[in-house]
Coordinates of C-alpha atoms and ligand atoms in Angstrom, one line a residue:
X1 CA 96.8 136.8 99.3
X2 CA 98.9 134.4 97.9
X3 CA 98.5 130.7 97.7
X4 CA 100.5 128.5 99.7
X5 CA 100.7 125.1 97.1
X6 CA 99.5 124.7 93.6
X7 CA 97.9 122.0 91.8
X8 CA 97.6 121.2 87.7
X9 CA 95.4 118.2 87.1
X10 CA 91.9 117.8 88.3
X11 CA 91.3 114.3 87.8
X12 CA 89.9 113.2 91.0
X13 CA 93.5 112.3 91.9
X14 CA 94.3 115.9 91.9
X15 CA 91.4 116.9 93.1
X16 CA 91.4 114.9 96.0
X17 CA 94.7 116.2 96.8
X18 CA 93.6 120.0 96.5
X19 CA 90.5 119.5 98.8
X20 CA 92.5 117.4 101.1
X21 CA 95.2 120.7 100.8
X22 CA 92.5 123.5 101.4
X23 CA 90.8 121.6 104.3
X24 CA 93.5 121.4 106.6
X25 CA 94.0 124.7 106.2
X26 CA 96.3 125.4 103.1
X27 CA 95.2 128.1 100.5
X28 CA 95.4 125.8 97.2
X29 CA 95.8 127.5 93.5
X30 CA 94.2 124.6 91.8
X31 CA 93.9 124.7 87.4
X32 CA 92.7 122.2 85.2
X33 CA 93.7 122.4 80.9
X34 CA 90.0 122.0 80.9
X35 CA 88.7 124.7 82.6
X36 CA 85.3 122.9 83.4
X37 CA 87.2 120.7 86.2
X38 CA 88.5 123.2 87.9
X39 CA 84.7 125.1 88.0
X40 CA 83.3 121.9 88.8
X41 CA 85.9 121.7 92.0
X42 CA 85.0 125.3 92.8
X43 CA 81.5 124.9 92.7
X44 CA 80.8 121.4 94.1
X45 CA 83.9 121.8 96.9
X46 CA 84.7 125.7 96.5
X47 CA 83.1 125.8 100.3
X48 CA 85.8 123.1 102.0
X49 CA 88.8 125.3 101.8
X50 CA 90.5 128.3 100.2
X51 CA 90.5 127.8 96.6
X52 CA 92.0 130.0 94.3
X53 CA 90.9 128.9 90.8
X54 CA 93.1 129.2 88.1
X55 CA 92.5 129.1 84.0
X56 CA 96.1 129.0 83.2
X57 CA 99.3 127.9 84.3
X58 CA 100.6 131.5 84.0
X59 CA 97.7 132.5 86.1
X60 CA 98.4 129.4 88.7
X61 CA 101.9 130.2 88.9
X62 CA 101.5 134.0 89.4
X63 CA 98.5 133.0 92.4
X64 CA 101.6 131.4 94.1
X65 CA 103.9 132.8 97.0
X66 CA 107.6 132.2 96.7
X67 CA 109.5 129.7 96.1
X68 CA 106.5 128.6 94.6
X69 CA 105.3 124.3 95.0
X70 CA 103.4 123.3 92.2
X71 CA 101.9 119.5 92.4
X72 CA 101.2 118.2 89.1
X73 CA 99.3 115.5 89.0
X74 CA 98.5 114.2 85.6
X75 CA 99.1 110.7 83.3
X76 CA 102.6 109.5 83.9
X77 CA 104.8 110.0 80.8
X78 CA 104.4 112.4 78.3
X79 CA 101.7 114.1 79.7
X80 CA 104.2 115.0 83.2
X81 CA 106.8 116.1 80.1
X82 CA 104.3 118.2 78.5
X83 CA 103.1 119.8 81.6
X84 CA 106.6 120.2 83.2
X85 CA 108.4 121.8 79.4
X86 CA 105.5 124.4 79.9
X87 CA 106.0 125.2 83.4
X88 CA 109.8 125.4 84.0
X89 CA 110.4 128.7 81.4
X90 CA 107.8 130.5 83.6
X91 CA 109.6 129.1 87.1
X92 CA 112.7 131.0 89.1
X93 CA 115.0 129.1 90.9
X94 CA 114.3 127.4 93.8
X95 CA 110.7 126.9 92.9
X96 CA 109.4 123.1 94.0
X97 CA 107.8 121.1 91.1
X98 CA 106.6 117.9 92.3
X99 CA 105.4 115.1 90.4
X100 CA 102.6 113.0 92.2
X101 CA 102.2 110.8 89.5
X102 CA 102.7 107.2 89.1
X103 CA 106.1 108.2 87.4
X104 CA 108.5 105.7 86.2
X105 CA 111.7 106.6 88.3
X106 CA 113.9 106.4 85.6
X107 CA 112.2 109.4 84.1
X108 CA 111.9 111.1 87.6
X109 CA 116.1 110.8 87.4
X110 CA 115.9 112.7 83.8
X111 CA 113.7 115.3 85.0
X112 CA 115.5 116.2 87.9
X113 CA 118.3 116.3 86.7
X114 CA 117.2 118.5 83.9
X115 CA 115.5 121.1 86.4
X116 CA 118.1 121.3 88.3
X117 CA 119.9 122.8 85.6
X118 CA 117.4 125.5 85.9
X119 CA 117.7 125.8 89.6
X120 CA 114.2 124.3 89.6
X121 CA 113.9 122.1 92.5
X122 CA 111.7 118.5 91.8
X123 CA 110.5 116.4 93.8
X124 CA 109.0 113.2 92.7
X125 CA 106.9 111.6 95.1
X126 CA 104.3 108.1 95.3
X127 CA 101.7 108.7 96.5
X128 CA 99.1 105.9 97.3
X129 CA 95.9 105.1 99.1
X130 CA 93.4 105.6 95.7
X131 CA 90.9 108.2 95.7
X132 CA 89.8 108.3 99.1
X133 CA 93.4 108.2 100.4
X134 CA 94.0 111.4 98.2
X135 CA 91.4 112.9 100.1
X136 CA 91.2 112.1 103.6
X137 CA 95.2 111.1 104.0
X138 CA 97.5 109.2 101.4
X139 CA 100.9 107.8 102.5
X140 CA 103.0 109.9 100.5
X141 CA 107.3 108.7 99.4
X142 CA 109.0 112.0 98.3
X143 CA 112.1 111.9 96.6
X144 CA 114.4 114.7 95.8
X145 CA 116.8 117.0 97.6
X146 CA 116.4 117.5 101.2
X147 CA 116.4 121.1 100.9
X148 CA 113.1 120.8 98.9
X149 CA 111.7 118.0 101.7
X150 CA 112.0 120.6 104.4
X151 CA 110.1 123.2 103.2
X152 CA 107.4 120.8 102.0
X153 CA 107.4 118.5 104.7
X154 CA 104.6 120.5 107.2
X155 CA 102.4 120.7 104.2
X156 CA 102.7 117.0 103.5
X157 CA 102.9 116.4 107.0
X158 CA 99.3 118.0 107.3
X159 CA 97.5 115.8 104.8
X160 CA 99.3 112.3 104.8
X161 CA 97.5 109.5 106.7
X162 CA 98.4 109.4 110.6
X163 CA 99.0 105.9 112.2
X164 CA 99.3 106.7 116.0
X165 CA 100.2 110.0 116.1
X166 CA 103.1 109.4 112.9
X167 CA 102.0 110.9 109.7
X168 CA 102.9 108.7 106.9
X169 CA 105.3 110.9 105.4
X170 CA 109.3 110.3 105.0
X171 CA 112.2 112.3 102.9
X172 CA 113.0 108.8 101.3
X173 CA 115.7 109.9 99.1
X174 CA 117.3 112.1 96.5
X175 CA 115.9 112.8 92.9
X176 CA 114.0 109.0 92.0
X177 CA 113.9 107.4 95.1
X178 CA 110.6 108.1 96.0
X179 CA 109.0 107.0 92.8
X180 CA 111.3 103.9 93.0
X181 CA 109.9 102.9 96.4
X182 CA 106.2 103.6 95.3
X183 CA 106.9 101.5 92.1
X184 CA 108.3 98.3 94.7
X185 CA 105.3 99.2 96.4
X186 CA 102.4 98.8 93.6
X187 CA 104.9 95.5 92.7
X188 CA 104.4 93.9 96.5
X189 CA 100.9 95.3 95.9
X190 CA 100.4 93.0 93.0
X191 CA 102.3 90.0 95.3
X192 CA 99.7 90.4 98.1
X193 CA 96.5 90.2 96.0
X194 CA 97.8 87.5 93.6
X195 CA 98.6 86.0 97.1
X196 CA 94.7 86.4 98.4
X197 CA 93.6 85.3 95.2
X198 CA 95.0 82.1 95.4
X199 CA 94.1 81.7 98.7
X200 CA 90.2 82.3 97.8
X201 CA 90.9 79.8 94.8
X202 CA 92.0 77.5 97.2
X203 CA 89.3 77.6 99.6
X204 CA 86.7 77.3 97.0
X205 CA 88.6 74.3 95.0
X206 CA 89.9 72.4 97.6
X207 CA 87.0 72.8 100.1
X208 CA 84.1 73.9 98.3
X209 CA 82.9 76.9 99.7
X210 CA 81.1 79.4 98.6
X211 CA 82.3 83.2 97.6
X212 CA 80.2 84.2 100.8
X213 CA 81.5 82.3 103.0
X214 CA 85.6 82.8 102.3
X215 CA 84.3 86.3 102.9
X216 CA 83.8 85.2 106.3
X217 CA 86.9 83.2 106.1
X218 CA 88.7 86.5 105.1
X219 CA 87.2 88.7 107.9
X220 CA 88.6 86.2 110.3
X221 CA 92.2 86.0 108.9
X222 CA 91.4 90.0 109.4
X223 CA 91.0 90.0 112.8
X224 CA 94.4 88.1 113.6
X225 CA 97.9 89.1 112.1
X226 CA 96.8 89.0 108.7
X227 CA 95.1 92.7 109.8
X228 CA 95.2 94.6 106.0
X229 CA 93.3 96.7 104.3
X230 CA 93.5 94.3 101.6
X231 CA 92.1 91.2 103.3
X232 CA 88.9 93.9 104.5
X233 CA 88.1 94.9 101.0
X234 CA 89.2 91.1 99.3
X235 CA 85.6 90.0 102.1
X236 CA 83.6 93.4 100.8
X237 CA 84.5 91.8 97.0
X238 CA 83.5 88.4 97.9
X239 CA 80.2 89.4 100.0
X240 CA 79.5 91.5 97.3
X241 CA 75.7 90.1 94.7
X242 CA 75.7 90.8 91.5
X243 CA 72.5 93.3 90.9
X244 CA 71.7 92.5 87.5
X245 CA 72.1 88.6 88.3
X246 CA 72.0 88.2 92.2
X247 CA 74.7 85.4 91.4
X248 CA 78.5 86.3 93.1
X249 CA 79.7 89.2 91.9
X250 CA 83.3 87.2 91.5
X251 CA 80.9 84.6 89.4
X252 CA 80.4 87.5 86.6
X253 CA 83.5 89.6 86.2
X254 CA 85.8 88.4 83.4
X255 CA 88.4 86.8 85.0
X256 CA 91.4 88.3 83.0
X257 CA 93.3 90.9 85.2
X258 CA 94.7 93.8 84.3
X259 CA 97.3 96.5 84.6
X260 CA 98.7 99.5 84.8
X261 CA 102.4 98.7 84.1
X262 CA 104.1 99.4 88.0
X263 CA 104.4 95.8 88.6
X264 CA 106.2 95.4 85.1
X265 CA 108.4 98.4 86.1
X266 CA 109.2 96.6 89.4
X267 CA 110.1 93.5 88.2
X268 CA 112.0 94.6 84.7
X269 CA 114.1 96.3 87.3
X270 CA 115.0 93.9 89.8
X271 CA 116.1 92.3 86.6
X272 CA 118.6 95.1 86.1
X273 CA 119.3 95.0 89.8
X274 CA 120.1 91.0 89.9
X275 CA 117.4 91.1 93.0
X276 CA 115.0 88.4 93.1
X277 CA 111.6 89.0 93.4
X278 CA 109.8 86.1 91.9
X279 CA 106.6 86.7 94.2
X280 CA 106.1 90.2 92.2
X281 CA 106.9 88.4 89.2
X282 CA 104.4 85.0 89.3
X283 CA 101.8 87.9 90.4
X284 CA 102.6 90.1 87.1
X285 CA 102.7 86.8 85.0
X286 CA 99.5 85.8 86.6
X287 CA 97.8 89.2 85.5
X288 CA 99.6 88.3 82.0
X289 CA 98.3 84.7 81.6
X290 CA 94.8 85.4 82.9
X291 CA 94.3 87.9 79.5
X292 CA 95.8 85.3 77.6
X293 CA 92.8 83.8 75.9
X294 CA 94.3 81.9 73.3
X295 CA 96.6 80.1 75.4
X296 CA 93.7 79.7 78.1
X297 CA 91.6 78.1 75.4
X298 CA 94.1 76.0 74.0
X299 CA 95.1 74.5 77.2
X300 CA 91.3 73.5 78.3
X301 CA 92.0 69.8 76.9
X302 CA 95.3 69.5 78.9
X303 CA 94.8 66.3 81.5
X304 CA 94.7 67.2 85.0
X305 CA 95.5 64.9 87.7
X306 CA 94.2 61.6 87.0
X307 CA 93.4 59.9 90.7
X308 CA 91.4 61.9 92.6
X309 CA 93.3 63.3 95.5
X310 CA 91.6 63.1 99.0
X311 CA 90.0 66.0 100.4
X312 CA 92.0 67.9 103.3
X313 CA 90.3 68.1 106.8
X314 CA 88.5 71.9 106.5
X315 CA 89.2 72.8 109.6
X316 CA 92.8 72.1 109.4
X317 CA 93.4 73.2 105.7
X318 CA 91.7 76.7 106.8
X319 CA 94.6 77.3 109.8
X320 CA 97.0 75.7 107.0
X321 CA 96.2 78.1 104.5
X322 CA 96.7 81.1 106.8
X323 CA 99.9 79.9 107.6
X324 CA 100.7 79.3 104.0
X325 CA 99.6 82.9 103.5
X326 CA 100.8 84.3 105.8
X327 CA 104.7 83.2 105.0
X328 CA 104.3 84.1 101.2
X329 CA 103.6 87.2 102.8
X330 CA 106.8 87.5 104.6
X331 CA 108.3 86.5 101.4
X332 CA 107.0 88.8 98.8
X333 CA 108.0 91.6 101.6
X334 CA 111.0 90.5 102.1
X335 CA 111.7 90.2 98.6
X336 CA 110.3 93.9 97.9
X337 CA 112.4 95.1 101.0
X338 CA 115.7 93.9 99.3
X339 CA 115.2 95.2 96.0
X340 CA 114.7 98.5 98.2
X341 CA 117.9 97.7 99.7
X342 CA 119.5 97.0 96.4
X343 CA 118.0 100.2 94.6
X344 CA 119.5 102.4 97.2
X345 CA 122.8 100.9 96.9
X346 CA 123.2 101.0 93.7
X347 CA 121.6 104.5 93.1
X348 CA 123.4 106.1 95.9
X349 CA 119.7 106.8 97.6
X350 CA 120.5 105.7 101.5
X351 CA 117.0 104.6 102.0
X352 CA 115.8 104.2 105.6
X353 CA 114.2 100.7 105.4
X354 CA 112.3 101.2 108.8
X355 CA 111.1 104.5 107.9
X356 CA 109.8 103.0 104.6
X357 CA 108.1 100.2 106.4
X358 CA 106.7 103.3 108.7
X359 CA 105.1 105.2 106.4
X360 CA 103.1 102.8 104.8
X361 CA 101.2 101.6 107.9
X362 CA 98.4 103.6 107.3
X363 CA 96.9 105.4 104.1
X364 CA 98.4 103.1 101.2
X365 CA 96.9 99.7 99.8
X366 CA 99.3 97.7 101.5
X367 CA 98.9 99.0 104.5
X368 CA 98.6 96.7 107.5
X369 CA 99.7 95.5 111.2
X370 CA 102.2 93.4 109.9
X371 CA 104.6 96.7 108.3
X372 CA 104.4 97.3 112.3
X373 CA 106.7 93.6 112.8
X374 CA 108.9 95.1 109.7
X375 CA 109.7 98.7 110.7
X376 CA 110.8 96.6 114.2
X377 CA 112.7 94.1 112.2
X378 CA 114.3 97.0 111.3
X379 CA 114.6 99.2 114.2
X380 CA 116.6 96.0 115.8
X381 CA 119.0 95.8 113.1
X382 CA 118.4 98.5 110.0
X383 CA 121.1 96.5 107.9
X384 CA 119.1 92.8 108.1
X385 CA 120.2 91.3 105.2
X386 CA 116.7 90.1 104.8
X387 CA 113.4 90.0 106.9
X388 CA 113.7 86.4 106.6
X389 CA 116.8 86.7 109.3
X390 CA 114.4 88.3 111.4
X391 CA 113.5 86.6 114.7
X392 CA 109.9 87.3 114.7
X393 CA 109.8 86.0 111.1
X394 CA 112.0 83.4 111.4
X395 CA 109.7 82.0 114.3
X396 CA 106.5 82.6 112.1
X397 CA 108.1 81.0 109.4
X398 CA 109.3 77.8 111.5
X399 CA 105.5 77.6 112.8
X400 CA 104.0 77.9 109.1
X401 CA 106.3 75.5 106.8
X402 CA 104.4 72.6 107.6
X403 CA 101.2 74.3 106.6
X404 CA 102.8 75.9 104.0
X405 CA 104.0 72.8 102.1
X406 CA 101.1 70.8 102.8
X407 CA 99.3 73.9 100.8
X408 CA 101.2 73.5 98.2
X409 CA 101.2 69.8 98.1
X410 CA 97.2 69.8 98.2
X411 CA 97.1 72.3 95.5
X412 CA 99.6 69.9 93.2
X413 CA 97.3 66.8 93.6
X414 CA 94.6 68.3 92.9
X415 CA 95.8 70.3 90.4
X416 CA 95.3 74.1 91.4
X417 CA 97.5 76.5 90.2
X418 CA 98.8 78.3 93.0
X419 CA 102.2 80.3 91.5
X420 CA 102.8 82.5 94.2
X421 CA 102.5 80.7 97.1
X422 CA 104.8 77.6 95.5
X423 CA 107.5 80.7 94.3
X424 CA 107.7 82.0 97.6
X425 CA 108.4 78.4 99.1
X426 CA 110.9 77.9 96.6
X427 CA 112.2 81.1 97.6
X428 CA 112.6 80.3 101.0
X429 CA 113.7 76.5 100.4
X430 CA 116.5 78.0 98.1
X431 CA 117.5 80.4 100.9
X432 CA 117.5 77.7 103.2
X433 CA 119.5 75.4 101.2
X434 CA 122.8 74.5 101.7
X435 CA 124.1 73.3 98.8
X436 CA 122.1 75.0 95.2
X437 CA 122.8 72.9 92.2
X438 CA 124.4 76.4 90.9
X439 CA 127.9 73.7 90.9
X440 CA 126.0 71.7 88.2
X441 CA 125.4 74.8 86.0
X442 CA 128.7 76.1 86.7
X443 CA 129.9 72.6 85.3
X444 CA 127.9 73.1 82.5
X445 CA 128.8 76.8 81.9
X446 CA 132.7 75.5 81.4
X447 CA 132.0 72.2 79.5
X448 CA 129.9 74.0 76.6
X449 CA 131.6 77.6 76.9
X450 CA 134.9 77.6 78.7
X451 CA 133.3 80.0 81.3
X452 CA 135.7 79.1 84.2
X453 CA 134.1 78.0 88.1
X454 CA 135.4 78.8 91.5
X455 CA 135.9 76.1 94.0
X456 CA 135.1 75.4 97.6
X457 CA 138.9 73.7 98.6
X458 CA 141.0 76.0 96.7
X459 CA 141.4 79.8 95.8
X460 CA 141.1 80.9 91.6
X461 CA 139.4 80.4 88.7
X462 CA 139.6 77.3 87.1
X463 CA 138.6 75.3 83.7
X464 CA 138.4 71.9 83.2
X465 CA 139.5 70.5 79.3
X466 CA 136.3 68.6 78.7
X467 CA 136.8 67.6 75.1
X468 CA 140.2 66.1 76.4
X469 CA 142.0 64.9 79.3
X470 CA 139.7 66.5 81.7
X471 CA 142.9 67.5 83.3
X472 CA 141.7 70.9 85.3
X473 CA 144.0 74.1 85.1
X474 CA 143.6 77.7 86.1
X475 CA 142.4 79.9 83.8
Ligands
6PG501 C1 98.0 103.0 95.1 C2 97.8 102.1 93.9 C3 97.6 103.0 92.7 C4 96.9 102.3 91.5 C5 97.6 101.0 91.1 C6 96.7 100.1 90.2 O1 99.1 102.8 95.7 O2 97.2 103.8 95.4 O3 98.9 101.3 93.7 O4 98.8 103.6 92.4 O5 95.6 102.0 91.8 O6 98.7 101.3 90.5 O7 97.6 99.4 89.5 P1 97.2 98.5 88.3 O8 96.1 99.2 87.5 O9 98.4 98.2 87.6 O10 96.6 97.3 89.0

């Protein structure tokens, strides 16, 4: 008998996949370049599932029924090249590659578009959740044609996460778009933890406390809206002693954060795309300054504030700091939801914002209630300009500004850095705005550069002659 789906890469990424494959019920042709993975699969999991190890990709590929589906899951970049250039001679049309890497979608675009030269078929697809959520149900964001989505979508179906009775699974878009949604999705991943991490810094600074008991602070804010599986496993982190030590566990890791390079992506592209998303980017700059130790160690003798500011009431600067939370929330969302919107624009992808916010309610590290408020953002009007416009958000936001700023203000006096929940409040202070001091810059722009303004009275483009008469004329 043939196998069903194939899988090349054994790392327990690929693994996890294959053994979440065979045990609901699909027979998997798994292979490993190191055959030792794929004997270690077969022996230690051979039992879950139907299995058919292979030692080659010749042999994988000729273990496969037609059109075969081949999931490779290796290092993104030239590891997928390498594996793909030595696959697609030995494909026929019509056969389904698909990436389930952390590709950059730039080079899923290249690749597709090079198979389907060959009448290969590709489909590059995020996949998140970790190791566990490989294994007992990811939520998966396939891209590529919907010809290829079809056939693949009860297998995927089968193994993606399930949030009442709706598997985490979508047809997101043509050829990059699903690696473009997982890459905004790592990048609001990056938001939402730089966003808890201030919030524990805060809590400790301002108030005091003690790693254990923000933990507690934490599994509260869990039990309310701020539901996520990142707030859960931010209390396990916090709760966690140090063995070696028994001090904090937070007390003894280097506090220098690193990365992967899918928040980069994210933010080097809503660059390209003119989309702002300066939540993702404090929380990448964070990661960046934090390994910085140079600068860190230079800036040690910098003054801080000189009067010592007075202490907030705990009580109150707890339920302020969920608030404050809970907005930059909204707002690094919000902000990942447009660049969403703008991607699809200007790739020509159509992206279903709703169904996006659907699919990651269960199975990948953002998941939590609050994409439930977003897909019905959505489902009331799937062209919202931004989730900010929403009603539900609009209220939650009108309830948390005072909170909010008082955060922020707190964190000023006493001089705690707190970049993304101050960007997110400039964000929504410069949406809010009426008037930006854009005009100033605008002035500016002409006075230095001839670069011509628009006005508010009058229709064209007009330059003012600065070295001279400042008589205005249109340019
Ligand atoms: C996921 C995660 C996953 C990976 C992160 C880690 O969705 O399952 O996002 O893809 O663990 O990319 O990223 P950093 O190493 O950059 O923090």
């Amino acid at each position: 008998d043939k196998a069903q789906i194939g899988v090349t890469g054994l790392a327990v990424m690929g693994r996890n996949l294959a053994r979440n494959l065979a045990r609901n019920g699909h027979r998997v042709a798994v292979h490993n370049r190191r055959r030792e993975r794929t004997d270690e699969l077969m022996e230690q999991f051979g039992s879950e599932g139907e299995f058919v190890p292979s030692y080659s990709l010749r042999e994988l590929i000729d273990s496969l029924e037609r059109p075969r589906r081949i999931v490779v899951m290796v290092k993104a970049g030239g590891p997928t090249d390498a594996v793909i250039e030595e696959l697609v001679p030995m494909l026929d049309r019509e056969d389904i590659v698909i990436d389930a890497g952390n590709a950059n979608f730039e080079d899923t675009l290249r690749r597709e578009s090079a198979l389907a030269e060959r009448g290969v078929r590709f489909v590059g697809t995020g996949v998140s959740g970790g190791e566990e959520g490989a294994l007992h149900g990811p939520s998966i964001m396939p891209g590529g044609s919907a010809s290829a989505y079809r056939e693949l979508e009860p297998i995927l179906r089968s193994i993606a996460a399930d949030v009442d009775g709706t598997p985490c699974v979508t047809h997101v878009g043509e050829n990059g778009a699903g690696h473009f949604v997982k890459m905004v999705h790592n990048g609001i991943e990056y938001a939402d933890m730089q966003l808890i991490a201030e919030t524990y810094d805060l809590l400790r600074g301002v108030l005091g406390r003690g790693p254990g008991e923000i933990a507690e602070t934490f599994r509260e804010f869990d039990r309310g809206r701020l539901d996520s599986y990142l707030i859960g496993i931010t209390a396990e982190v916090l709760d966690h002693t140090d063995p070696r030590t028994g001090r904090p566990f937070v007390d003894v890791v280097l506090d220098q954060a690193e990365q992967k390079g899918t928040g980069r992506w994210t933010v080097q592209n809503a660059l390209e795309l003119a989309s702002p998303v300066s939540g993702i980017a404090e929380a990448v700059f964070a990661r960046s300054m934090s390994g910085q130790v140079q600068l860190r160690q230079a800036g040690r003798d910098l003054p801080g504030p000189s009067t010592p500011a007075e202490r907030p009431d705990p009580e109150q600067f707890v339920a302020d700091v969920e608030q404050a939370l809970y907005a930059s929330k909204i707002v690094a969302y919000a902000q990942g939801f447009n660049q969403i919107r703008a991607g699809s624009e200007n790739y020509g992808w159509n992206i279903d914002y709703g169904a996006v916010a659907t699919i990651w309610r269960g199975g990948c590290i953002i998941r939590a209630k609050f994409l439930d408020r977003i897909r019905a953002a959505y489902d009331q009007n799937p062209e919202l300009p931004s989730l900010l416009g929403d009603e539900d958000f609009r209220r939650a936001l009108e309830q948390a500004q005072d909170s909010w700023r008082r955060v922020v203000a707190t964190a000023t006096s006493l001089g705690i850095p707190v970049p993304g929940i101050s960007a997110a409040l400039s964000y929504y202070d410069t949406v809010r705005a009426e008037r930006l001091p854009a005009a100033l810059i605008q002035g500016q722009r002409d006075y230095f550069g001839a670069h011509t303004y628009r006005r508010t009275d009058v229709d064209g483009v007009f330059h003012t002659e600065w070295a001279g008469d400042r008589s205005e004329h249109e340019a």
